[in-house]
Structures are given as C-alpha cells and as structure tokens.
PDB file of C-alpha atoms in Angstrom:
ATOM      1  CA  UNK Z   1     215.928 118.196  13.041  1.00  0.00           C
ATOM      2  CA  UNK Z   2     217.168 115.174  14.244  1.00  0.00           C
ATOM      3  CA  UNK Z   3     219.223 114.711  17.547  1.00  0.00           C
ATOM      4  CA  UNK Z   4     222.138 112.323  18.402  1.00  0.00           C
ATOM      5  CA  UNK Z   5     221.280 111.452  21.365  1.00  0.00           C
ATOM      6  CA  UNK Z   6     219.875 108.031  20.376  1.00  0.00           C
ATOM      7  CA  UNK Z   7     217.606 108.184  23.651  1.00  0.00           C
ATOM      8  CA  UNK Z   8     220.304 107.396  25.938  1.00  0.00           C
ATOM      9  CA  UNK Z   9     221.001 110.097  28.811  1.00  0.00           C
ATOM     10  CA  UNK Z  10     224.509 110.605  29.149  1.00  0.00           C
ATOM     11  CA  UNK Z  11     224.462 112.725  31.928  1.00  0.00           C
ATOM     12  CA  UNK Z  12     226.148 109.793  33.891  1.00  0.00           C
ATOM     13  CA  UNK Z  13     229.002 109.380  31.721  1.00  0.00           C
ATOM     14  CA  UNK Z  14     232.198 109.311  32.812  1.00  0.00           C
ATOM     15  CA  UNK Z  15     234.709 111.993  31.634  1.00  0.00           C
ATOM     16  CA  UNK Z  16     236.683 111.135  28.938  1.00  0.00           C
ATOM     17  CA  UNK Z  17     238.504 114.326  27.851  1.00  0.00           C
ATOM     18  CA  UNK Z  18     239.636 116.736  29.871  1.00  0.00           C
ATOM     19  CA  UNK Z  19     240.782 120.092  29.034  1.00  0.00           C
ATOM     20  CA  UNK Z  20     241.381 122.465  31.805  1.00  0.00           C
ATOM     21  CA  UNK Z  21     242.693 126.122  31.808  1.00  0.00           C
ATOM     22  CA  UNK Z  22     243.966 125.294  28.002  1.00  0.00           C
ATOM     23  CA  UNK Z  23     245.992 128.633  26.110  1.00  0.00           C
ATOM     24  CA  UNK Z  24     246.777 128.088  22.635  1.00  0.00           C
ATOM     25  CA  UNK Z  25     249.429 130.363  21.118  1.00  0.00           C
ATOM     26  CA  UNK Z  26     252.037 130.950  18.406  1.00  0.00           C
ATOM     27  CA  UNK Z  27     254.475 132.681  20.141  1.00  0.00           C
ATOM     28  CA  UNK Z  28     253.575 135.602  21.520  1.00  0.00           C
ATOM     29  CA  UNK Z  29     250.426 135.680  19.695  1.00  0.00           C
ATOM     30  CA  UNK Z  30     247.332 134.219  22.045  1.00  0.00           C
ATOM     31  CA  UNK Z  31     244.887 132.350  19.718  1.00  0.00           C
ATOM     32  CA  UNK Z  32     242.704 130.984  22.232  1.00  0.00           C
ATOM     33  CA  UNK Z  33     242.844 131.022  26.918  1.00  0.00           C
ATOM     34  CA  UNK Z  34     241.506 129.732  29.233  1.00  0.00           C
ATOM     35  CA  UNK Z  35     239.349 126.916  27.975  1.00  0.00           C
ATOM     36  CA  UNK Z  36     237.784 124.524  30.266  1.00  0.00           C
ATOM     37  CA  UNK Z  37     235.569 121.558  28.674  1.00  0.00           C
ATOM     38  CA  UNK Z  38     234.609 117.799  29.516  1.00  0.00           C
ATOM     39  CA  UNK Z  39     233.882 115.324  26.712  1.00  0.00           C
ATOM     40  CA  UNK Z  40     232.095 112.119  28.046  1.00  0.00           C
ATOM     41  CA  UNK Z  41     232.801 109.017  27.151  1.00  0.00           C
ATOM     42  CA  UNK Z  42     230.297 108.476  24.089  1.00  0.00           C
ATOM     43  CA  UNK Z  43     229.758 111.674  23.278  1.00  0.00           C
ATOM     44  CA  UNK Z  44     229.791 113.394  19.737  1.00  0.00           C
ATOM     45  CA  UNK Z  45     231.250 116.431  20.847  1.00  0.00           C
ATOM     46  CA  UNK Z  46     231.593 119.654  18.537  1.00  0.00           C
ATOM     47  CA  UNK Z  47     234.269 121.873  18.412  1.00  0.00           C
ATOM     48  CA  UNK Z  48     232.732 124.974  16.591  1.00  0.00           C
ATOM     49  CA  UNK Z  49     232.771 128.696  16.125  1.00  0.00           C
ATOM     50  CA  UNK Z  50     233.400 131.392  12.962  1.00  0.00           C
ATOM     51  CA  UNK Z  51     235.973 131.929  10.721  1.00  0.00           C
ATOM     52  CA  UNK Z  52     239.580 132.104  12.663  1.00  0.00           C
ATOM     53  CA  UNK Z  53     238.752 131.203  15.941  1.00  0.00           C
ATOM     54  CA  UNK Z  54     241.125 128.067  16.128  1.00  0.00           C
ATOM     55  CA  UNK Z  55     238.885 124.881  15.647  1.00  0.00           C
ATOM     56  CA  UNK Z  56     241.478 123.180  13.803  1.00  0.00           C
ATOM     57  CA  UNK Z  57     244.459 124.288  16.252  1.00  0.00           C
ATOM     58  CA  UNK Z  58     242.329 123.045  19.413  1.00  0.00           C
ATOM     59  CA  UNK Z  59     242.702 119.848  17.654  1.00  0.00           C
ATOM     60  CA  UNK Z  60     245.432 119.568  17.189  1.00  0.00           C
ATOM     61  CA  UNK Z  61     246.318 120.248  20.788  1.00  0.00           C
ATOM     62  CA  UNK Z  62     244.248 117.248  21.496  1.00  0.00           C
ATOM     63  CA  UNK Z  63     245.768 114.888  19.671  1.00  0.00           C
ATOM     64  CA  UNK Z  64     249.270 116.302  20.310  1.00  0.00           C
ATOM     65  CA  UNK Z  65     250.331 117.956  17.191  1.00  0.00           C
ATOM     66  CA  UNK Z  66     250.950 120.966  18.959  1.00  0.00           C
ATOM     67  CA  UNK Z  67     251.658 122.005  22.469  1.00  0.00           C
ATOM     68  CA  UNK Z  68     250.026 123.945  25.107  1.00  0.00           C
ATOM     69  CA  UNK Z  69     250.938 127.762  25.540  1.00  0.00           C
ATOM     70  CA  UNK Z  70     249.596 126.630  29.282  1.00  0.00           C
ATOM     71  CA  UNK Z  71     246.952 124.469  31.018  1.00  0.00           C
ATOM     72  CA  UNK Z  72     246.815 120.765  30.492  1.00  0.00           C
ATOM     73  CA  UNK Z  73     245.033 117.857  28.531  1.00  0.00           C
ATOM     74  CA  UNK Z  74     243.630 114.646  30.613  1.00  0.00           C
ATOM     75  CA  UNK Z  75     242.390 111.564  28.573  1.00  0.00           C
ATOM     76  CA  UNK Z  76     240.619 109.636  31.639  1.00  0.00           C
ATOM     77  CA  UNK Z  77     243.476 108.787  34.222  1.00  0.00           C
ATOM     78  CA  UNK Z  78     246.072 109.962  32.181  1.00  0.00           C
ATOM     79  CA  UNK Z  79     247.550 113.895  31.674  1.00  0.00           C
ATOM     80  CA  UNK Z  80     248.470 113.714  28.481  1.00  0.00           C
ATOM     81  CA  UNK Z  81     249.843 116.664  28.075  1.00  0.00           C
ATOM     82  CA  UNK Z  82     252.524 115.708  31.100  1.00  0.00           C
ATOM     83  CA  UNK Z  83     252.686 112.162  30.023  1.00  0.00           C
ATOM     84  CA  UNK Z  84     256.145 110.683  29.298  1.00  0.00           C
ATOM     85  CA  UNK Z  85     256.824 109.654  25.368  1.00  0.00           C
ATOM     86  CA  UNK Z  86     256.215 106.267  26.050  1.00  0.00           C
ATOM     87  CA  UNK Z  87     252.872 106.383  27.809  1.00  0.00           C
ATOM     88  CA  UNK Z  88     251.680 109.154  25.162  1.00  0.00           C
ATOM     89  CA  UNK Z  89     253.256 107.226  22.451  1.00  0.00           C
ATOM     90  CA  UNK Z  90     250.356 104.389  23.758  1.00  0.00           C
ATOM     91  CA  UNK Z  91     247.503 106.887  24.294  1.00  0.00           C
ATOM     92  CA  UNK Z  92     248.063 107.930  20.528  1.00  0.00           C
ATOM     93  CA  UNK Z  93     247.364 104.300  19.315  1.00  0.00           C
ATOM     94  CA  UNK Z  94     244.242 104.688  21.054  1.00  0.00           C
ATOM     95  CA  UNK Z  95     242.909 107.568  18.825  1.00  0.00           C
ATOM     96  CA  UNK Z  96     241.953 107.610  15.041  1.00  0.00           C
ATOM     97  CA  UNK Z  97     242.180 110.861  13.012  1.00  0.00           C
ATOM     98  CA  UNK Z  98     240.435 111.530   9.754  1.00  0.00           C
ATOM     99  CA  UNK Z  99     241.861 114.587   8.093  1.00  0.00           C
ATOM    100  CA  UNK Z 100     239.587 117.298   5.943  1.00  0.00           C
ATOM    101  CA  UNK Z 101     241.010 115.360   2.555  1.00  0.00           C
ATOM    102  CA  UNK Z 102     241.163 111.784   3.511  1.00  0.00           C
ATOM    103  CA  UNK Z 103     244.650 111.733   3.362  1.00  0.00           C
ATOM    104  CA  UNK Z 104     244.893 108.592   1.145  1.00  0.00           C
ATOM    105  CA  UNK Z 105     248.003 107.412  -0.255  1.00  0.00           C
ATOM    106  CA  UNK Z 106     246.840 107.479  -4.357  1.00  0.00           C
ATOM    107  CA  UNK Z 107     249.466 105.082  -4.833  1.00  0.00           C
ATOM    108  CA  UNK Z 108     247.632 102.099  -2.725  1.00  0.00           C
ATOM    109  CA  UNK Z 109     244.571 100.557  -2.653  1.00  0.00           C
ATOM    110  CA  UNK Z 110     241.685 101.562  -0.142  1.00  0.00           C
ATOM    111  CA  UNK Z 111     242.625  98.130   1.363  1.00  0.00           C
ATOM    112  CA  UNK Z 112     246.592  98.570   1.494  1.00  0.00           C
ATOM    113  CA  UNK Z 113     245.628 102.341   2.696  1.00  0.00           C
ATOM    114  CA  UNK Z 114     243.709 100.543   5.920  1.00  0.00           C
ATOM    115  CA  UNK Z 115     246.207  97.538   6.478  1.00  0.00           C
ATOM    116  CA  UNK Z 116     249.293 100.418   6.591  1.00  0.00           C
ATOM    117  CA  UNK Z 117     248.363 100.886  10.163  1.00  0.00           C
ATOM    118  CA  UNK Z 118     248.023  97.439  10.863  1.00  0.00           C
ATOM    119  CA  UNK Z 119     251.128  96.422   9.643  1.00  0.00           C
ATOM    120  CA  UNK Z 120     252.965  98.847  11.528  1.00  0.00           C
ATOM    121  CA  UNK Z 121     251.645  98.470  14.794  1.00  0.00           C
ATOM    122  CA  UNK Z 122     250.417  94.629  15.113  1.00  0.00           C
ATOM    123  CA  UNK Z 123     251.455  91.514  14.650  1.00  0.00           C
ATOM    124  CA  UNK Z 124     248.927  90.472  12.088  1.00  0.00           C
ATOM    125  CA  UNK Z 125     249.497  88.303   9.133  1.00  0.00           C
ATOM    126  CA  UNK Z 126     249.040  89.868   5.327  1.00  0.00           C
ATOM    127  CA  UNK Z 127     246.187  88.085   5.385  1.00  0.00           C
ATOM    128  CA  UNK Z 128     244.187  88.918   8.673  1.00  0.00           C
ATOM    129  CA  UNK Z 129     245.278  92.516   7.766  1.00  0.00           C
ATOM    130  CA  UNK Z 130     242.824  92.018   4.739  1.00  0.00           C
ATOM    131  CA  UNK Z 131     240.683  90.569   6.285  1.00  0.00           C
ATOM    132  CA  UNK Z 132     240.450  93.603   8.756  1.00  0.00           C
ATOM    133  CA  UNK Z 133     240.590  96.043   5.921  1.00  0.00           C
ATOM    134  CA  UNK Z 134     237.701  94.193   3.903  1.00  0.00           C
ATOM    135  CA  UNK Z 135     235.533  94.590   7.127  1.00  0.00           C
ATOM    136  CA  UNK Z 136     236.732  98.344   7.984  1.00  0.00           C
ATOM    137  CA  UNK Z 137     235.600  99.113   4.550  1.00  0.00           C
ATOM    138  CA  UNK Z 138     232.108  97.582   4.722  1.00  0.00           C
ATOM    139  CA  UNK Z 139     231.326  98.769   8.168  1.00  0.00           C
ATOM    140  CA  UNK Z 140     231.664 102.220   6.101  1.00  0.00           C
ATOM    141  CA  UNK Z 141     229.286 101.165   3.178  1.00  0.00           C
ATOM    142  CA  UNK Z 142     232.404 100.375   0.991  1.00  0.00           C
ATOM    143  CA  UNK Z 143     231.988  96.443   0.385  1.00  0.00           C
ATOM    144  CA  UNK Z 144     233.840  95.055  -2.619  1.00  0.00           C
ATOM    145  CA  UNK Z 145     236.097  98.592  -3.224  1.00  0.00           C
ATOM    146  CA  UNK Z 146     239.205  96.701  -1.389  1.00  0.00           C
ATOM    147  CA  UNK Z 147     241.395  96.753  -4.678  1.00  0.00           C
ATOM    148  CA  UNK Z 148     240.007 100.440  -5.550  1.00  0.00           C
ATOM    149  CA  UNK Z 149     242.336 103.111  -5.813  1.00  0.00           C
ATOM    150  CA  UNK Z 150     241.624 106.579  -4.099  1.00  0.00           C
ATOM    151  CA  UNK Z 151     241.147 108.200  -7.952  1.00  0.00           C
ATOM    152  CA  UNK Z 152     238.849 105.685  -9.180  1.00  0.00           C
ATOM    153  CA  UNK Z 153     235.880 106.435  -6.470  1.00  0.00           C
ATOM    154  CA  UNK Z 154     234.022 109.903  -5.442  1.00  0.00           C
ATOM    155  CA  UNK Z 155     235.143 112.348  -2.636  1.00  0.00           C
ATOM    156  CA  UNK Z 156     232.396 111.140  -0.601  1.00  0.00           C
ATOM    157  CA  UNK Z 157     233.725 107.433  -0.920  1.00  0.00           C
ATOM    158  CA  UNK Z 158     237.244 108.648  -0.369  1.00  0.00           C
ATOM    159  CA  UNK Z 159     235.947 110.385   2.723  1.00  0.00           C
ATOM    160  CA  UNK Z 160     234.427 107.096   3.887  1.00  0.00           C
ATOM    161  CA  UNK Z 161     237.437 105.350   3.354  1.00  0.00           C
ATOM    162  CA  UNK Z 162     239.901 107.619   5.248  1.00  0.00           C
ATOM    163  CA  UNK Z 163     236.955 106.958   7.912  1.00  0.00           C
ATOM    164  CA  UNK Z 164     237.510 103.265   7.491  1.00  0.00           C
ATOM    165  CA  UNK Z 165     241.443 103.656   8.119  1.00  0.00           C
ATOM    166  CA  UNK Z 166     240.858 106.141  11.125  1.00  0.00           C
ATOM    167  CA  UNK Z 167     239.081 102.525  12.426  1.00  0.00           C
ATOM    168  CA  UNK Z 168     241.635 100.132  11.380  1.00  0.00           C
ATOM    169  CA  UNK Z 169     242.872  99.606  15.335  1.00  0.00           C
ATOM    170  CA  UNK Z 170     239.585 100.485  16.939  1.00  0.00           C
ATOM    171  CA  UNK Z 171     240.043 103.397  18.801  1.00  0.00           C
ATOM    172  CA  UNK Z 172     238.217 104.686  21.897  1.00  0.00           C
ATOM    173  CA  UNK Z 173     238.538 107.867  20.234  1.00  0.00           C
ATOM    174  CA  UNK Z 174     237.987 109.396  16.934  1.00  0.00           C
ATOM    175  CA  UNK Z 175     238.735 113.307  15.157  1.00  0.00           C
ATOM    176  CA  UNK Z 176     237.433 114.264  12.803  1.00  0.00           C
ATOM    177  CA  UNK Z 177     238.580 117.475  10.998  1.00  0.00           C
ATOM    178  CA  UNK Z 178     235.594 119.356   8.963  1.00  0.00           C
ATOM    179  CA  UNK Z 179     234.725 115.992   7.421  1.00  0.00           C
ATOM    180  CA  UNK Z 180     232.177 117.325   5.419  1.00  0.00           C
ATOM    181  CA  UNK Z 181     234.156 119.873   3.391  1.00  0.00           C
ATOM    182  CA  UNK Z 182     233.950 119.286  -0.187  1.00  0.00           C
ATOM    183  CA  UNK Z 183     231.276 116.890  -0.151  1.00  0.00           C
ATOM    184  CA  UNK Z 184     227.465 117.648  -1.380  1.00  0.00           C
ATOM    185  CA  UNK Z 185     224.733 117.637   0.941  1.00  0.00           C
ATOM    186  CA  UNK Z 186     223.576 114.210  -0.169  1.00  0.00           C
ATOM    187  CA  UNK Z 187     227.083 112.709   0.649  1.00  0.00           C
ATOM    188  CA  UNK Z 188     227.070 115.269   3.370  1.00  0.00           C
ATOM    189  CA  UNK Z 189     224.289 113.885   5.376  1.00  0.00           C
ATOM    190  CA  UNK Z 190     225.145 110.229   4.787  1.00  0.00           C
ATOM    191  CA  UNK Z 191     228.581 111.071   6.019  1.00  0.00           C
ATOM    192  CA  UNK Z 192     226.759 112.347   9.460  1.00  0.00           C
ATOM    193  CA  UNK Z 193     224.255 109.126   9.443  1.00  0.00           C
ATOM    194  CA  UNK Z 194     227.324 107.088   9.275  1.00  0.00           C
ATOM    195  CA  UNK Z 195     229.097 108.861  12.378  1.00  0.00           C
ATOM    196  CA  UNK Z 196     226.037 107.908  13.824  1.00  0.00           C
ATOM    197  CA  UNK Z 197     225.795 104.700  13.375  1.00  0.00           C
ATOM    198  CA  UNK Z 198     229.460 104.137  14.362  1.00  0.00           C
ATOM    199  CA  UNK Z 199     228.767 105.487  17.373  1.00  0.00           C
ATOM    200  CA  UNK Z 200     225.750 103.503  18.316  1.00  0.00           C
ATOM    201  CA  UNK Z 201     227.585 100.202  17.184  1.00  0.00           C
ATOM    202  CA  UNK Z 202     231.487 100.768  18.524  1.00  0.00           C
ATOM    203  CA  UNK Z 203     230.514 103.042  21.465  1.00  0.00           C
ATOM    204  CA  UNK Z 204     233.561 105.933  20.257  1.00  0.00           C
ATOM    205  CA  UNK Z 205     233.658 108.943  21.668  1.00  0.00           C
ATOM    206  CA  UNK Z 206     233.533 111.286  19.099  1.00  0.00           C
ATOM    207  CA  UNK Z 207     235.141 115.091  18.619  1.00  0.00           C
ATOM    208  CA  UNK Z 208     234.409 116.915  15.466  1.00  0.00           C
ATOM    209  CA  UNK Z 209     235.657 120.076  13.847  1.00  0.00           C
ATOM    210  CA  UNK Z 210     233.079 121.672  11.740  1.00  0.00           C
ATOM    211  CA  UNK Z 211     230.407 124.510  10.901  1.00  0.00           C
ATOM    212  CA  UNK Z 212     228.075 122.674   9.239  1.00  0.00           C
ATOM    213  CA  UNK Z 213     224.661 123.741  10.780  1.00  0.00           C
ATOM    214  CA  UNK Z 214     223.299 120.821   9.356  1.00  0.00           C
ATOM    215  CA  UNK Z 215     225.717 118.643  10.826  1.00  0.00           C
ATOM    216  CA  UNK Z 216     226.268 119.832  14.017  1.00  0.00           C
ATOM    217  CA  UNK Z 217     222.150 119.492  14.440  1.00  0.00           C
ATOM    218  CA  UNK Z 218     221.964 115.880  13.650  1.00  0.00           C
ATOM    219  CA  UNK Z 219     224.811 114.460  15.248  1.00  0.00           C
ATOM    220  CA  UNK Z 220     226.264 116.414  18.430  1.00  0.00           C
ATOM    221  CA  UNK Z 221     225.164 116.174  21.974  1.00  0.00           C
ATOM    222  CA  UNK Z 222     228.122 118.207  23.291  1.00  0.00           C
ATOM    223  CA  UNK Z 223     230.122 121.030  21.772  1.00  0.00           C
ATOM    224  CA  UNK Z 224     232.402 123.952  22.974  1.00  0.00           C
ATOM    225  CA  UNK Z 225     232.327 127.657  21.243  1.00  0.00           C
ATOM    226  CA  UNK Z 226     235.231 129.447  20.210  1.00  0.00           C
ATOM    227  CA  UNK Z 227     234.816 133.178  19.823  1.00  0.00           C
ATOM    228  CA  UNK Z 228     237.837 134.846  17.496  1.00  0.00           C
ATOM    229  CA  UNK Z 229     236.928 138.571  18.865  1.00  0.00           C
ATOM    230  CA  UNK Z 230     237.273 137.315  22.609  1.00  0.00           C
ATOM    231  CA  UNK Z 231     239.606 134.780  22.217  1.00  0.00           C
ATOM    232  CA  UNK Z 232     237.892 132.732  24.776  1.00  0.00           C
ATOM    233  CA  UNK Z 233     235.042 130.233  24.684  1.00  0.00           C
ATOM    234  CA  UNK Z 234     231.835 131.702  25.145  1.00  0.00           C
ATOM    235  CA  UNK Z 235     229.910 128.548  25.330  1.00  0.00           C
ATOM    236  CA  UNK Z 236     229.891 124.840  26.228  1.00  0.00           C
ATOM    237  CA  UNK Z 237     226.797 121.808  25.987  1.00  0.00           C
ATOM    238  CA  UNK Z 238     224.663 120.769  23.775  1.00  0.00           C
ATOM    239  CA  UNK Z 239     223.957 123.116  20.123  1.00  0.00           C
ATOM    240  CA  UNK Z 240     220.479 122.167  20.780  1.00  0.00           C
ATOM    241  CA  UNK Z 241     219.899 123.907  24.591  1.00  0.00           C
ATOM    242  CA  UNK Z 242     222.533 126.570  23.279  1.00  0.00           C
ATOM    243  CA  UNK Z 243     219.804 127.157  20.245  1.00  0.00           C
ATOM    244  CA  UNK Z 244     217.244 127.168  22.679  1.00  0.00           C
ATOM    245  CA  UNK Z 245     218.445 129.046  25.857  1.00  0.00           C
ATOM    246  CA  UNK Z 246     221.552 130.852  25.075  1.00  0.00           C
ATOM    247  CA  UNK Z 247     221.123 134.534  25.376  1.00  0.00           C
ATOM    248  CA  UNK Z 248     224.400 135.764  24.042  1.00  0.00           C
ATOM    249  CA  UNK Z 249     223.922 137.545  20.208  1.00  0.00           C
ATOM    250  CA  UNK Z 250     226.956 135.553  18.765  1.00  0.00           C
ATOM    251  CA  UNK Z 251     226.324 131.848  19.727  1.00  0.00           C
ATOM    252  CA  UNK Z 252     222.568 132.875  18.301  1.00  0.00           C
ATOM    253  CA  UNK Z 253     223.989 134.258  15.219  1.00  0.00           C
ATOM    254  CA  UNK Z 254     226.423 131.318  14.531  1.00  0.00           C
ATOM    255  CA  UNK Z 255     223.614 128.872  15.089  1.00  0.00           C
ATOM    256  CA  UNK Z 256     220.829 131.087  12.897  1.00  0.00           C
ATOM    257  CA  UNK Z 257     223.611 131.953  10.505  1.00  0.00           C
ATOM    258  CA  UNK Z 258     222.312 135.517  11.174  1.00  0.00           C
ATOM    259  CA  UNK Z 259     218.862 134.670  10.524  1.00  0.00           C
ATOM    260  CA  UNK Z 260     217.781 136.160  13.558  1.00  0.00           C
ATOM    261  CA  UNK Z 261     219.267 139.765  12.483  1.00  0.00           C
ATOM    262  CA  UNK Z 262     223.092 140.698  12.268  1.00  0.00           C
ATOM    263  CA  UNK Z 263     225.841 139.324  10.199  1.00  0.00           C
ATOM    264  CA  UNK Z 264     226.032 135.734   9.353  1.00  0.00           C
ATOM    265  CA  UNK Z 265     228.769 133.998  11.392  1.00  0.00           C
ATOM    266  CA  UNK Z 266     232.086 132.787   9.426  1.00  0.00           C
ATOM    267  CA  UNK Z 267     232.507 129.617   7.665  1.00  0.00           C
ATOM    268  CA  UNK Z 268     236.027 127.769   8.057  1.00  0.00           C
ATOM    269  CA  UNK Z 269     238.623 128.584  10.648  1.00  0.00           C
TER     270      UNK Z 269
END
C-alpha cells in the first residue's frame, strides 16, 4: 500500500500538538485517561480505534468543543486548554474543521459557503472573497462549481467542498472527522489522494478521525489507539510499524480487521 510519508523524515519535526495526561469524561463516567501523544508539525496523524472508544470526543477536546475531565492540551507555545478566551479565541482561527457531513449551508452556494468565513473574520472585499472561494474550490478539484448549490453535486463533491471551506483562512491545522463516511471507495480514495496533496503543497498538519483501513494505510504517518475495554490508549506511531511490530492481539486485530484470527474490530465510534 502506499505510505504518506512523501520521502521526507519527520523525525526532526517540531511538536505541534501536545496532549499530556488527557481524561475525557461525562460526568462521572471516564471515557478515556491518561493519554499522552505528540503530533508534529506536518504530520497526518490518526486518531483511531473500534466502535465506542471516543475518536470523535478526543476531537473535540482538541479543538475545544469540550473540556478536559483533567490533563491539558498544548498547540506549540501555547496551553490551550489554560489559555485565556482571547488568546484561544485566536488559536481557533488558526484551525479548519471538516465535519463527517460537510456541513454546508443548502441555502448558499459552494462559493458563498467558503466566503462565510471570510466575511466574518477579514477585511476582504465581496470580491477578493470570490476570488478566494473560486481558488479554495479548485485547489479541491472543484473549478467552475462556484454558483453550485450543495444539492446539485455528489456527496463526494460536497465532501470536497466542506474541505475547501475548512481552507478558506489557511490554517496550520486541519480535522477532519471520518471524512470518508458515506462516500464509495472511488470517491473514497480520491478524498485521501487529495489530503495528500494538500499536505505536500500547504505544509498542514493534519489529524484525522477514522477507521478506514484503507485510509489510514495511504495517508497517516502518526496515529494514537484508543481501546474502549481499557479505556486507555494502547498504542501511539505510525499504523505501518504498529502493523509490523506491535505485539498486542487488539491493535493486530483492528489493523487485520480480524484477519489474523479473532473478532473483527468495530467500525464507527
């Protein structure tokens, strides 16, 4: 399969997420302790694991939809899980999110849907905001959609242009949240060539949610797994020296989807 790694060694990256001694928990109820991980700047960094595990909730710690139970979040210099409202407030602008549906507004145009950021935190005109959108959408193979609706073009293409908005003020960082769900493997892999490409051309760090075998093969170089029995991660690098060295039965299983003997790890959680 291919790798991510685009020949570059990235051992000498610097840090660009920290999370250190993280507990996620809903009350009372512990979802996830005591995780420790380090994305690097560039990196396409997997969050992964079976069904109920807390993929979804880790990111949303990162990106501050929820708080920490205890531990703490660094993004470089910054703690951002201490930060004051104002400094976070300015760390958030640096991040772009794409959501598991899009998250389009049907009522505007892929190139109104790109611009709404814009508009709201820039200074642009109306027309250098369409001018950004137009080139948002044809960095993501989208070229001549601008006055497209979200209901006139496939759920791969809607995919691509919630991508596209997740870009609109280049951020150092983008999330993605099980992008491929819903899509076909056709659209599937093209979605993963793209993430590619975007990182080789913008330089992003990168942090996806997903249990896509496929995916997590050809794109990540760094990942973290969450095990639901434990509650604890029982794993952290990259898929490909987990596949080959790791020793424990449930990061094989996940990664053979059982093929190796045993039950086949869990889809969503």
């Amino acid at each position: 399969m291919a790798t991510s790694t685009n020949g570059e060694n990235r051992s000498s990256a610097e840090p660009h997420i920290i999370v250190r001694n993280l507990t996620m928990a809903y009350g009372s109820f512990v979802l996830m302790r005591d995780l420790n991980f380090v994305v690097k700047r560039g990196d396409i960094f997997i969050i992964m694991g079976g069904s109920g595990c807390g993929k979804s909730t880790l990111l949303r710690h990162l990106i501050g939809l929820k708080e920490p139970a205890t531990g703490e979040i660094i993004y470089g210099d910054i703690n951002f899980t201490r930060a004051e409202p104002e400094q976070r407030e300015r760390l958030l602008r640096r991040f772009g999110i794409l959501y598991q549906s899009g998250a389009l507004w049907s009522s505007m145009t892929l190139a109104e849907n790109i611009g709404l950021p814009l508009g709201e935190f820039t200074d642009l005109t109306p027309a250098q905001i369409r001018e950004i959108a137009a080139l948002k959408l044809a960095l993501v193979g989208l070229k001549g959609f601008e006055d497209f609706y979200p209901n006139q073009i496939s759920g791969g293409m809607q995919k691509r242009a919630g991508l596209a908005r997740a870009m609109a003020l280049d951020p150092d960082i983008l999330f993605f949240d099980e992008p491929s769900a819903g899509l076909d493997p056709i659209s599937s892999r093209l979605l993963d060539d793209l993430i590619l490409e975007l990182r080789a051309n913008l330089g992003a760090t990168i942090v996806v949610v997903t249990h896509e075998l496929a995916s997590i093969f050809t794109i990540a170089n760094n990942s973290v797994f969450l095990d639901a029995e434990s509650r604890v991660q029982i794993a952290t690098g990259d898929p490909h020296d987990m596949l080959a060295n790791s020793k424990d039965p449930r990061v094989r299983r996940f990664l053979t989807r059982g093929q190796e003997g045993g039950d086949s790890a869990g889809s969503h959680g």
